[in-house]
Amino acid sequence: AEYWHNIVYPWDLIEGNQMALRNNLLYRNGKIERNITIKGEVSIGRGSVIRSGTYLEGPIAIGQNCDVGPNAVIGSSVSIGDNTTVGPFSELKDSIIMKNSEIGSYSCIKGSVIGSNVSFGSHSIAIPSTRNIFYFDREFSISNRGAMVGDNCVISSRAILQGGSILLSGANIGEDEVYNADFQGDNI
C-alpha cells in the first residue's frame, strides 16, 4: 500500500475515507439530470439518480440506487452507501453516509459518520467543532469532527448534533433537540 491509516476510534474513519478516495475508481452508471455541476473525481453507482441543480465536488463515491437532490451540495471527501437518499437542498462534506440511510431536505452534515439505516430529519445539522470528549473513560481532544451516529438511529427534524457527539445504535433524537453527549456504551 502507498499509505496506511489506523482506524481505532470512530472519528478515524473520516481520515481513512479521505485516503480511500485517493484511489476513487471513476464510474458513472447512474442517471445524471440536466444542470448538474461536477468538479473533480466523482463516481456514481448503477441505478442512482443525481437530480437537477445538484453540485458535486470530488472526490466523492456515491453507491448504487441512491437518490440525490435536487439542488443538493456534496463537497469533497464524501462516501454515500447504497440505497441512500439525500434530500433537496442538503449539504454534505467530509463525511461518510452508510447504506440504506435517508438524509432529509435542508440538512447539513460535515465531518461526520452516519451509520446504516439512519433517518436524519429535515433541517437537521451535524457540523464539526473542537472540544474534549470522553470515550471509554478516556479524554480526547476532537478537532473539526462532527457527529458519530450508530446504525438504526432516528434524528428528527431540526435536531442539532454538536461536534464530537456520539450516538449509540438505535438512538432517537427528538425534534428541535440539541445533542452534545459523549460515548456512553460498548459500541456504536
Short mmCIF file of C-alpha atoms in Angstrom, two decimals, residues 14 17-19 21 57-61 75-79 93-96:
data_model
loop_
_atom_site.label_atom_id
_atom_site.label_comp_id
_atom_site.label_asym_id
_atom_site.label_seq_id
_atom_site.Cartn_x
_atom_site.Cartn_y
_atom_site.Cartn_z
CA ILE A 14 -13.06 10.42 8.33
CA ASN A 17 -12.25 7.81 3.94
CA GLN A 18 -10.18 10.72 2.64
CA MET A 19 -7.30 8.34 1.96
CA LEU A 21 -10.98 8.27 -2.04
CA GLU A 57 -17.11 18.48 -5.87
CA GLY A 58 -14.97 15.35 -5.64
CA PRO A 59 -13.56 13.16 -4.58
CA ILE A 60 -16.97 11.60 -3.99
CA ALA A 61 -18.19 7.99 -4.14
CA GLY A 75 -18.39 18.61 -1.19
CA SER A 76 -15.12 16.76 -1.15
CA SER A 77 -14.36 13.54 0.71
CA VAL A 78 -17.88 12.14 0.86
CA SER A 79 -18.82 8.48 0.56
CA LYS A 93 -18.91 17.46 3.21
CA ASP A 94 -16.04 15.36 4.56
CA SER A 95 -18.45 12.63 5.74
CA ILE A 96 -19.49 9.02 5.39
#
